[in-house]
Short mmCIF file of C-alpha atoms and ligand atoms in Angstrom, two decimals:
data_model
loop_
_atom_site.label_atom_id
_atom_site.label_comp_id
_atom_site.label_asym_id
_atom_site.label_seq_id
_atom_site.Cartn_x
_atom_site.Cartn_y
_atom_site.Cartn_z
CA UNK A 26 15.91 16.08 -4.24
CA UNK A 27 15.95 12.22 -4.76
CA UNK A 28 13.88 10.73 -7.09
CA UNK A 29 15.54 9.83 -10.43
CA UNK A 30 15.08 6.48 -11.86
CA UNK A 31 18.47 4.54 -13.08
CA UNK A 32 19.97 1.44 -13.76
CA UNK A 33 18.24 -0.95 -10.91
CA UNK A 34 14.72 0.40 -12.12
CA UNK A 35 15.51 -1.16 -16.01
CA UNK A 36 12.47 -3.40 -17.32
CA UNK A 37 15.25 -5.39 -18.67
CA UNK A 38 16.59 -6.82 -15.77
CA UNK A 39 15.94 -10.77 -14.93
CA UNK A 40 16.93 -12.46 -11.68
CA UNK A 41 18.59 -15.68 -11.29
CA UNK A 42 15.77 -15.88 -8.37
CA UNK A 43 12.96 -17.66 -10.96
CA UNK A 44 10.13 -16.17 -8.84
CA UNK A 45 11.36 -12.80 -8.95
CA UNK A 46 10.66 -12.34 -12.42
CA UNK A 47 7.14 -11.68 -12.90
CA UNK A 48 6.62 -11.65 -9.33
CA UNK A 49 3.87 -9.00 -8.73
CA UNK A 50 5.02 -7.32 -5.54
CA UNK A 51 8.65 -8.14 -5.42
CA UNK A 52 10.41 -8.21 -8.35
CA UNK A 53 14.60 -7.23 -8.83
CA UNK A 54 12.99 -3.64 -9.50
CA UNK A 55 11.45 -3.42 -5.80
CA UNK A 56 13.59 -4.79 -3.59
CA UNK A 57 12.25 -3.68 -0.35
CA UNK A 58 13.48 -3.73 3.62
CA UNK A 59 11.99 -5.69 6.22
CA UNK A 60 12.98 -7.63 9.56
CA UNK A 61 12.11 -11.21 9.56
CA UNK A 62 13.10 -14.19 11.79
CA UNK A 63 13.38 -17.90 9.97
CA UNK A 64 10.57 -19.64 11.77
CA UNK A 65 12.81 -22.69 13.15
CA UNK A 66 15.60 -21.43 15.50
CA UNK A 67 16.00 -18.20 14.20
CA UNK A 68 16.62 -14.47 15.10
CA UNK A 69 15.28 -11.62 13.95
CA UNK A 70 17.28 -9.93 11.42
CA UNK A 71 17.43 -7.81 8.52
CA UNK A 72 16.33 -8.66 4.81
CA UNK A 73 15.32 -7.80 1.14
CA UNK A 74 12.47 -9.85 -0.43
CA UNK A 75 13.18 -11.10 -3.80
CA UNK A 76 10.01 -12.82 -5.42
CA UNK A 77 9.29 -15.56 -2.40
CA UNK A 78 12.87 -15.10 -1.32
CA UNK A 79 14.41 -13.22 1.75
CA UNK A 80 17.92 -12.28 1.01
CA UNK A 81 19.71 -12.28 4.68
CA UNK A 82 21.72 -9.07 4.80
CA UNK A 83 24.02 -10.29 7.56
CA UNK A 84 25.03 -13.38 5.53
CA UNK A 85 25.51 -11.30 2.16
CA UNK A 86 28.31 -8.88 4.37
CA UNK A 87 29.55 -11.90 6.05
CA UNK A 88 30.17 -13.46 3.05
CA UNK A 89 32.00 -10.35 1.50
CA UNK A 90 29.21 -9.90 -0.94
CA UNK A 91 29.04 -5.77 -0.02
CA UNK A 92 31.73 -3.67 -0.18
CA UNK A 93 31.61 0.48 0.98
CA UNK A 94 28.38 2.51 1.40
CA UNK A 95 26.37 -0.75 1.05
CA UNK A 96 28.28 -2.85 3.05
CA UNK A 97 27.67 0.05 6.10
CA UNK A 98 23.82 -0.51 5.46
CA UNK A 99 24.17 -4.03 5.66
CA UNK A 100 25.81 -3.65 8.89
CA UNK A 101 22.93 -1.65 10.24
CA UNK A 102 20.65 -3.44 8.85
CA UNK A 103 22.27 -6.98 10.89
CA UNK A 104 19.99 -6.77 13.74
CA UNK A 105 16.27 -7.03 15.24
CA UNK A 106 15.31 -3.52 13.73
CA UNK A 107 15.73 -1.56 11.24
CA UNK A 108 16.65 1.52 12.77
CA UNK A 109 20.24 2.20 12.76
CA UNK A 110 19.92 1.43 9.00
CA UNK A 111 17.29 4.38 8.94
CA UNK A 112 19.36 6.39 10.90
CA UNK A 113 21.96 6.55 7.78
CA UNK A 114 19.90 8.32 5.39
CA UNK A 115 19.87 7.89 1.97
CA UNK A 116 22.71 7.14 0.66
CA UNK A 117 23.87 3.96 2.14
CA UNK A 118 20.42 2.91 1.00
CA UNK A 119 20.70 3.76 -2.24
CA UNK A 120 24.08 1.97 -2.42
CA UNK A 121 22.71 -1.19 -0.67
CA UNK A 122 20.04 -1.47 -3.26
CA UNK A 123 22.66 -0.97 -6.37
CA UNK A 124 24.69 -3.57 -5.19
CA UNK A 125 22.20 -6.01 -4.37
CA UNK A 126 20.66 -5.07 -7.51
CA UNK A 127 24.20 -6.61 -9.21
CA UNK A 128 24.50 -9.22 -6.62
CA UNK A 129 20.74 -10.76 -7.85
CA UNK A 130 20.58 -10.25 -11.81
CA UNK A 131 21.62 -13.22 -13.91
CA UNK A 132 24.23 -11.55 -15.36
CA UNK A 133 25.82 -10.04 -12.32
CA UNK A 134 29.79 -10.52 -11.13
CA UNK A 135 29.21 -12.28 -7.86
CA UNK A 136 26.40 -14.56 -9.10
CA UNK A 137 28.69 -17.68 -8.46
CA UNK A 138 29.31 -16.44 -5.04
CA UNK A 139 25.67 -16.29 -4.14
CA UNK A 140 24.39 -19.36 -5.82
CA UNK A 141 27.05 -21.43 -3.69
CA UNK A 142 25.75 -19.49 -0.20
CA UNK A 143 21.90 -20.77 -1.50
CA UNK A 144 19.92 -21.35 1.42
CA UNK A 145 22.01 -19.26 3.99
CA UNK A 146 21.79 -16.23 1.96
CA UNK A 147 18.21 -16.80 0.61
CA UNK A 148 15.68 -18.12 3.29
CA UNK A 149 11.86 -19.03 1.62
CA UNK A 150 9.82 -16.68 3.23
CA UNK A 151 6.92 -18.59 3.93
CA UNK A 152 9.16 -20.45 5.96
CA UNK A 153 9.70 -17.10 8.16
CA UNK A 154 7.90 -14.51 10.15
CA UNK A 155 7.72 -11.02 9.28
CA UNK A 156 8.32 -8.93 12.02
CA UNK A 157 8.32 -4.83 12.38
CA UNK A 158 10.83 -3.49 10.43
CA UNK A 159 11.52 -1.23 13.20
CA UNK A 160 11.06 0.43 16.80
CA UNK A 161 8.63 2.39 16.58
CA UNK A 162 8.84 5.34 18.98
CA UNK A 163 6.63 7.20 18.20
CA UNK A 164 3.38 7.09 15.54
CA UNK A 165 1.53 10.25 14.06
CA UNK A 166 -1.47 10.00 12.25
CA UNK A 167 -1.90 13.00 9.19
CA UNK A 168 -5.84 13.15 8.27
CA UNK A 169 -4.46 14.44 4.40
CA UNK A 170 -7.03 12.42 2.39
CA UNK A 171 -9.19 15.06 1.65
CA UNK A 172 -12.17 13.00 0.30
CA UNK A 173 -12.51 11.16 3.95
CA UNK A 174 -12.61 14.50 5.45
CA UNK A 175 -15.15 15.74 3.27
CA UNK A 176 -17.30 12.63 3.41
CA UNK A 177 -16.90 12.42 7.14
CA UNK A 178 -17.02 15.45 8.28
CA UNK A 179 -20.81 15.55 6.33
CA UNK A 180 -21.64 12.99 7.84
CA UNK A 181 -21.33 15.69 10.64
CA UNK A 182 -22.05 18.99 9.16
CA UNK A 183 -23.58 18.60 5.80
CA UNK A 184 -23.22 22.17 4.88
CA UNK A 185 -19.95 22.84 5.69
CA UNK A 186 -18.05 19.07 5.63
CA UNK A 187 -14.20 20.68 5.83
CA UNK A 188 -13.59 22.91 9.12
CA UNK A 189 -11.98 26.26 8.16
CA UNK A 190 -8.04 25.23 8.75
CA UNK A 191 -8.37 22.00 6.47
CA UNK A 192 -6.55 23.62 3.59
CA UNK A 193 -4.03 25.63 5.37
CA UNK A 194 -2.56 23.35 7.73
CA UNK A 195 -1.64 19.48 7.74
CA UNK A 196 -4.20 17.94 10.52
CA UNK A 197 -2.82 15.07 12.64
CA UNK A 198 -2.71 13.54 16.14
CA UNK A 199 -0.14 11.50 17.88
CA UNK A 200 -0.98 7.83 18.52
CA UNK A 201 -0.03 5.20 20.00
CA UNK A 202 3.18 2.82 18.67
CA UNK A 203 3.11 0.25 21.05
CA UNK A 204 0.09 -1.26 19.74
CA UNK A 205 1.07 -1.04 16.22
CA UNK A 206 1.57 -4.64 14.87
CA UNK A 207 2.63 -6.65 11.58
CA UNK A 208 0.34 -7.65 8.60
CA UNK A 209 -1.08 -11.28 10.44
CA UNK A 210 -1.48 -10.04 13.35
CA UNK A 211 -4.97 -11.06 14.59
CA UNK A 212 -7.25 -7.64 15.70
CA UNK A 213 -8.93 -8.63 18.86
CA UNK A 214 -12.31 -6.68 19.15
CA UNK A 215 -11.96 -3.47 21.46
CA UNK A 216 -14.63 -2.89 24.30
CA UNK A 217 -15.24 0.98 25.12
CA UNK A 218 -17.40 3.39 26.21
CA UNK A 219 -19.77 5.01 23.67
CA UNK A 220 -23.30 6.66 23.57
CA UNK A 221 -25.50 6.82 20.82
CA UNK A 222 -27.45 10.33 20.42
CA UNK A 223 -30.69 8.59 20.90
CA UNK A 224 -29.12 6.88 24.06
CA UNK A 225 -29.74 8.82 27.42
CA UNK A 226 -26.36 7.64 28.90
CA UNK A 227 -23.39 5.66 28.08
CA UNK A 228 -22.34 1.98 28.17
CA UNK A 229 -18.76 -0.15 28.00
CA UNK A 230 -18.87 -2.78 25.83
CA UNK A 231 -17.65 -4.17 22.82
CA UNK A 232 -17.39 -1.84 20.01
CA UNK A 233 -20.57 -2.66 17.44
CA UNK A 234 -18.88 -0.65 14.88
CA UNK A 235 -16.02 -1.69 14.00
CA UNK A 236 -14.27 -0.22 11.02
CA UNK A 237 -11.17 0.15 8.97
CA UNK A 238 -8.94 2.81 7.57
CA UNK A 239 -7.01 2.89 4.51
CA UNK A 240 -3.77 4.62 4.65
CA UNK A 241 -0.23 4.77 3.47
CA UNK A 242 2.41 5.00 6.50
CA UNK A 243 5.70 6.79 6.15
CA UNK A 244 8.42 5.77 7.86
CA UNK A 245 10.79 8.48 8.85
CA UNK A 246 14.44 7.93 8.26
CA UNK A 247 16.67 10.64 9.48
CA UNK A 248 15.80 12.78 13.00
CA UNK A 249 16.24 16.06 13.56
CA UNK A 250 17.30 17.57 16.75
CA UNK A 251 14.98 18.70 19.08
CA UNK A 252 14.57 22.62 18.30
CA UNK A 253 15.78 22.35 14.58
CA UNK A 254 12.81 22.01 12.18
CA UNK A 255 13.22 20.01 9.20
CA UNK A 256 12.98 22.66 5.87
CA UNK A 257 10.49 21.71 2.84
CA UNK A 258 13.55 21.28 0.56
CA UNK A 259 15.01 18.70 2.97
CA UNK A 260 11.67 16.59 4.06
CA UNK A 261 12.13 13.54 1.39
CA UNK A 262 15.61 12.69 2.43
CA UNK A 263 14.40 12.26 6.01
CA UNK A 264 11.81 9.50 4.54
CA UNK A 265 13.32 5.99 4.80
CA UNK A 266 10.32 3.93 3.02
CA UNK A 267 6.33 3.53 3.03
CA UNK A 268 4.13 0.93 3.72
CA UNK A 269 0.45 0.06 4.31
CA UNK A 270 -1.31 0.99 7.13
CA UNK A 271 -5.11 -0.24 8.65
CA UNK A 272 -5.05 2.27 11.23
CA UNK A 273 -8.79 0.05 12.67
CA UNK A 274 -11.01 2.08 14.48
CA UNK A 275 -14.31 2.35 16.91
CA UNK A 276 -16.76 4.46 15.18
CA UNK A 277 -19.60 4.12 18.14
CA UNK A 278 -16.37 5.10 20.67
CA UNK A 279 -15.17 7.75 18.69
CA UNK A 280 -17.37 10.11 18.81
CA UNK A 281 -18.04 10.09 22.34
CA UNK A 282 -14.70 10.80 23.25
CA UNK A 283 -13.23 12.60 20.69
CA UNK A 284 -13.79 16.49 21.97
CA UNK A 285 -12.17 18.47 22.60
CA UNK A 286 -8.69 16.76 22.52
CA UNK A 287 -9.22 14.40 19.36
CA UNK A 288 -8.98 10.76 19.35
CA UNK A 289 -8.02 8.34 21.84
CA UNK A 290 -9.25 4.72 22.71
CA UNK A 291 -11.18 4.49 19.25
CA UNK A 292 -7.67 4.45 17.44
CA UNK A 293 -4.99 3.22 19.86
CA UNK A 294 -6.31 -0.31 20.29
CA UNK A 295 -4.16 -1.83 16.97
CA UNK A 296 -3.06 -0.64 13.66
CA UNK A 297 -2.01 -2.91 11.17
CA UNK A 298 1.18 -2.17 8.89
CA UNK A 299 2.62 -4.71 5.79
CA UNK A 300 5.99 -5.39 7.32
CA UNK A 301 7.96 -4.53 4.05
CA UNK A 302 9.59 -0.73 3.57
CA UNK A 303 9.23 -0.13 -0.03
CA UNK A 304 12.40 2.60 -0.40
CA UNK A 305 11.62 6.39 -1.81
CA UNK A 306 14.35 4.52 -4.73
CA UNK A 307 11.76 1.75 -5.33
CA UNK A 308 9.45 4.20 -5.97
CA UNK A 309 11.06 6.89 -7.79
CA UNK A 310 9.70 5.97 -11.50
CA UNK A 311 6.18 6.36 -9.52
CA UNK A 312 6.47 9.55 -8.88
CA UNK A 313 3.93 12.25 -10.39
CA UNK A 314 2.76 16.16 -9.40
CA UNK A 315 0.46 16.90 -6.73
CA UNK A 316 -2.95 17.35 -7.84
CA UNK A 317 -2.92 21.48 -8.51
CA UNK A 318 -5.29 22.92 -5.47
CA UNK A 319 -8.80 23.87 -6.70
CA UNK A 320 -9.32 27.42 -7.51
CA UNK A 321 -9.98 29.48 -4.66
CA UNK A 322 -8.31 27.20 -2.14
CA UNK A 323 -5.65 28.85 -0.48
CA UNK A 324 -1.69 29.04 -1.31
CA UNK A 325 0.15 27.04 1.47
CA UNK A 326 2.41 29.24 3.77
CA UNK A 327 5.93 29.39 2.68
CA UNK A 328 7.11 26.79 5.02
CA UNK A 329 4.94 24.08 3.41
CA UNK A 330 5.96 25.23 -0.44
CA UNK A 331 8.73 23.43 -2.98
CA UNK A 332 8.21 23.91 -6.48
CA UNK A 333 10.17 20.52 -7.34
CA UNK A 334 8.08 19.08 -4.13
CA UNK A 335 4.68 19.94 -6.49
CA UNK A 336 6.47 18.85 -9.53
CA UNK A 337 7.31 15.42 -8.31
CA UNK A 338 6.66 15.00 -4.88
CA UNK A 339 3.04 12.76 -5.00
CA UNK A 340 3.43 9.15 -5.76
CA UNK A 341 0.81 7.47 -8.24
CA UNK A 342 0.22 4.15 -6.08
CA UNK A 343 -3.16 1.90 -6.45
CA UNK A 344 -4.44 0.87 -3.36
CA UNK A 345 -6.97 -1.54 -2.94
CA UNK A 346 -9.12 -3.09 0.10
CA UNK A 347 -10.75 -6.61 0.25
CA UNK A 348 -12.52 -8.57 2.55
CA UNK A 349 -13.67 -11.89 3.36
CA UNK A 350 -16.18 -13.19 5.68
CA UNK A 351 -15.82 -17.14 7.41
CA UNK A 352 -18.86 -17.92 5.61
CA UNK A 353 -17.02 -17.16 2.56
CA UNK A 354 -13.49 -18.98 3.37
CA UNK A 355 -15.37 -21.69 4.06
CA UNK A 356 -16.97 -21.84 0.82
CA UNK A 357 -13.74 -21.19 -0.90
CA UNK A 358 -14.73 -17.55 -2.43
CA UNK A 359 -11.81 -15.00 -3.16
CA UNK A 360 -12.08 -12.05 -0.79
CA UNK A 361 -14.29 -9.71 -2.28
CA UNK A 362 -12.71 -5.98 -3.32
CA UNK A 363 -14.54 -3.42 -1.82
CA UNK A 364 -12.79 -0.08 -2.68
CA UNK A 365 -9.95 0.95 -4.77
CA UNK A 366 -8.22 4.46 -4.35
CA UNK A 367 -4.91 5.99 -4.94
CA UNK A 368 -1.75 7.73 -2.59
CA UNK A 369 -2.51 10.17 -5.30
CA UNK A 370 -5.56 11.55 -3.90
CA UNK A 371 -3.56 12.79 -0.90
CA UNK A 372 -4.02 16.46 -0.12
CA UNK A 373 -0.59 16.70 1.30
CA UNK A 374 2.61 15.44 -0.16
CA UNK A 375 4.26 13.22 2.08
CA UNK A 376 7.29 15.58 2.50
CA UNK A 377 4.68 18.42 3.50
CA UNK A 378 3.78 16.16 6.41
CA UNK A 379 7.28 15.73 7.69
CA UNK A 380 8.26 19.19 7.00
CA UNK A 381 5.26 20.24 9.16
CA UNK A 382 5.41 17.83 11.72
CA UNK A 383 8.87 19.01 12.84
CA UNK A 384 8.40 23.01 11.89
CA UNK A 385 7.74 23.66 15.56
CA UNK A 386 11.06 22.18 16.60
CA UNK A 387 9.60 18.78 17.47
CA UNK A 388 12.33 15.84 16.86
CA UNK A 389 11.58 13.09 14.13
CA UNK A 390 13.48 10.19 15.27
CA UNK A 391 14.69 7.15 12.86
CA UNK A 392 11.87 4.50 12.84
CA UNK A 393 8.83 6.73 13.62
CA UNK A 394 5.84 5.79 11.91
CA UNK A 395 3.52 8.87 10.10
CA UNK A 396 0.01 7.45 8.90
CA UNK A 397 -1.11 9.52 5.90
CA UNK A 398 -4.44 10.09 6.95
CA UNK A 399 -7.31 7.82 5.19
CA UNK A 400 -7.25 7.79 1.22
CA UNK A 401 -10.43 7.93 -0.29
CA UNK A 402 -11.01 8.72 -3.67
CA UNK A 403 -13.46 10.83 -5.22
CA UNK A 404 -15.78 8.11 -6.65
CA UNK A 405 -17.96 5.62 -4.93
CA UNK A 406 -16.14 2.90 -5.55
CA UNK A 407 -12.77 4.45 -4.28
CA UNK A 408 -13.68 5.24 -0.07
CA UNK A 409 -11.11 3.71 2.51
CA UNK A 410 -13.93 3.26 5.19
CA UNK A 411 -16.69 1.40 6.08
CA UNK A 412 -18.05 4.35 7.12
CA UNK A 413 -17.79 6.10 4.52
CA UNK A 414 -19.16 2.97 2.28
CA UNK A 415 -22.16 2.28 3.97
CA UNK A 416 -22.89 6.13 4.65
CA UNK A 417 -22.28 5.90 8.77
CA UNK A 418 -23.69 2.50 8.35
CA UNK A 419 -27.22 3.28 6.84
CA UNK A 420 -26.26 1.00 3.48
CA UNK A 421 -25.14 -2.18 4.20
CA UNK A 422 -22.81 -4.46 1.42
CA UNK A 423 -23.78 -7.03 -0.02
CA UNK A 424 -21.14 -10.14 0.40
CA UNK A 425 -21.21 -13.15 -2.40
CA UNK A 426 -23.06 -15.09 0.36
CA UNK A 427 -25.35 -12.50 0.41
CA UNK A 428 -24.20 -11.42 4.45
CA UNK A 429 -24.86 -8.23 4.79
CA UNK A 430 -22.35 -6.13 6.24
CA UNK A 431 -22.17 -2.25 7.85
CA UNK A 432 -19.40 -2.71 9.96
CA UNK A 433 -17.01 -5.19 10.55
CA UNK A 434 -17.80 -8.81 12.15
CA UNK A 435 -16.33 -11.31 14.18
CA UNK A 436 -14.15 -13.67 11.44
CA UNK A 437 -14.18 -10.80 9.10
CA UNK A 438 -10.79 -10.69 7.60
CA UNK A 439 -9.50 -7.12 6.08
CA UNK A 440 -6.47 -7.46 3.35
CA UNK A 441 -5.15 -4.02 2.00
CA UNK A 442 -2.80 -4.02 -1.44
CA UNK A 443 -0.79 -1.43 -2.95
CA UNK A 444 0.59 -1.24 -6.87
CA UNK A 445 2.68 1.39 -8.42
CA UNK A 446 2.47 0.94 -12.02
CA UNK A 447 3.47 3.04 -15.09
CA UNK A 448 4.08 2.75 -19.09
CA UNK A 449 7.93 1.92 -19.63
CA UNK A 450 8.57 0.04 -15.98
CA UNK A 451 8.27 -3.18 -13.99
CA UNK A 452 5.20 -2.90 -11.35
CA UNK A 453 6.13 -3.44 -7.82
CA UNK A 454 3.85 -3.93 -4.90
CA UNK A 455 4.02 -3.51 -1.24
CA UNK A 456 2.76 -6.84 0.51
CA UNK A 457 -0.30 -7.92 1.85
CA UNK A 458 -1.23 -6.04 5.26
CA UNK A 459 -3.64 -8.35 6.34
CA UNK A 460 -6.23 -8.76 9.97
CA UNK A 461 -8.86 -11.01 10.62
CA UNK A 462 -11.08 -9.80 13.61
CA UNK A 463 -11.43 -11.83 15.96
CA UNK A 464 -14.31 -11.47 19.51
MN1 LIG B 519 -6.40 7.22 10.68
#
């Protein structure tokens, strides 16, 4: 299994890219993947940030910068998606990030070489627009935060909050990809049909309860074939990268609709992802054990169990959520933080997800998007949900201009952040992934 931290993960190294150093999401350590497209005159194409800095992957291999493995990841990597370069697996990637590694330390060989390219091989990337890293064809959504299911499902059944299968087998849906969109991306209210159980029949209108979710996607790297599951000791190498996810939903239209074939029009109306694929390498020195199962919860079937998977296979990532209302933009007040949690409080490792998504035989496919499931923690402070904050909407927050809020408003904007941090390394983040609702 991958996972081993080396050379490009050293707190030593310094980039000749000034904003790199220090940078709090993208420092040399991170280096993630993304599509973006300069914002005058130019396609979308493959890139690595570096501090505010997009290094142009087709310019670096044009300009004989990448040589072997790396230089075949570059060439996948040339056009509008990211795919192909998913498609490779893991070690092209891994090669890719060594070498650019080299290519953007002070001290590295080629350092000449890149300085004189300067603005063709690094664009500023507030100067460009961050697209999807890649097609996505097809989105799954994992419900493996088991603090959201426990808190939701008492909002349901207050005696018995997790139904019987919760700890045996990964829940999930499939959603919808074409309405999954880039961090920016304004979230255009959704109308629907809901009743409320006091209501004697339903209405269509726009949803009144409007909410969030907090989530880590996976994106998948390698397929499978169709008929060939994907074994346990095998699912990380078929993960390309992660990123944030604001999978928004329609609490009034979910639970009208939702039974008996799960959700639907409360979920597929947008999702939100932060355009940059932070790589399984990025995050290797983040790596911890899965939280041991309580006693008495039951051992996963053998298709769902790796030793080394439990060992090292959960990721210690802070996430955070914060929003901010127009009154407050106008009035120049920082978005206010309204929940931090952690990937660690995941009840599934992410390669238990894969692994179960394709042990019937169903074919992963390079670019498909799996959504973790919400991530709540176990305190107050730490829920991914409005809903879960404000109790189903019964306790409203407080904002610094004293608006009160259950769900979300009109001009409400919703940032999510994530941090991986530990003793001994350089922190790396993953990007804003960022909506502002709008009627
Ligand atoms: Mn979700």
């Amino acid at each position: 299994m991958s996972g081993a931290t080396d050379k490009t993960h050293e707190t030593a190294l310094r980039s000749w890219v000034e904003s790199a150093n220090g940078h709090p999401d993208f420092p040399i350590q991170n280096l993630p993947l993304g599509v973006f497209a300069p914002s005058v005159g130019g396609a979308p194409r493959g890139g690595i940030a570096i501090g505010d800095r997009i290094l142009d992957l087709g310019v670096a291999l044009s300009g004989g910068l990448l040589y072997g493995l790396a230089a075949d990841a570059a060439r996948a990597a040339i056009g509008p998606t990211l795919n192909p370069l998913f498609a490779l697996g893991a070690a092209p990637r891994r090669a890719l990030r060594e070498q650019v590694s080299a290519l953007l330390q002070v001290d590295g060989e080629q350092v000449g070489r890149a300085r004189e390219m300067g603005g063709r091989l690094l664009h500023s990337s507030p100067d460009c627009n961050l697209l999807l890293p890649a097609s996505i064809g097809d989105y799954t959504d994992f419900y493996a935060g088991i603090h959201h299911a426990v808190n939701v499902g008492r909002l349901f059944r207050p005696d018995n909050p997790l139904l019987p299968n919760y700890k045996h087998v990964p829940i999930g849906y499939h959603g919808r990809a074409s309405s999954i969109r880039p961090s920016g991306t304004q979230l255009k209210r959704p109308a629907g049909q809901s009743k409320a159980a006091d209501e004697e029949s339903p209405t269509f209108g726009p949803s009144k309860r409007l909410d969030i979710e907090l989530e880590m996607g996976i994106w998948i790297g390698r397929g499978n074939p169709l008929g060939t599951p994907i074994s346990i000791d095998e699912a990380q190498d078929h993960i390309a990268g992660f990123c944030l996810l604001n999978d928004w939903s329609a609490r009034d239209i979910q639970p009208w609709e939702y039974q008996p074939l799960g959700p639907f029009l409360a979920k597929n109306f947008m999702s939100t992802v932060s355009p940059w694929v932070i790589t399984p390498e990025a995050l290797a020195p983040f790596r911890i054990a899965q939280t041991p199962r309580a006693a008495g919860d039951p051992h996963p079937l053998a298709y769902l169990w790796n030793e080394s998977d439990q060992a090292r296979g959960a990721y210690d990532v802070a996430l955070e959520v914060l929003l901010s209302s127009e009154a407050m933009r106008r009035q120049g007040i920082e978005p206010q933080r309204i929940s931090a949690s952690n990937v660690r409080h995941l009840y599934w490792t992410t390669a238990q997800l894969v692994a179960h998504h394709a042990s019937n035989g169903c074919n992963l496919q390079p670019g498909d998007l799996l959504g973790t499931g919400t991530i709540s923690g176990p305190t107050r402070d730490s829920l991914g949900s409005l809903l879960e904050i404000t109790e189903g909407g019964r306790k409203p927050l407080t904002l610094p201009t004293t608006e009160k809020r259950t769900f979300l408003e009109d001009g409400d904007e919703v940032i999510l952040r994530a941090r991986a941090a530990r003793e001994g390394f350089v922190s790396i983040g993953f990007g804003d992934c960022r909506g502002l609702v709008v009627p």
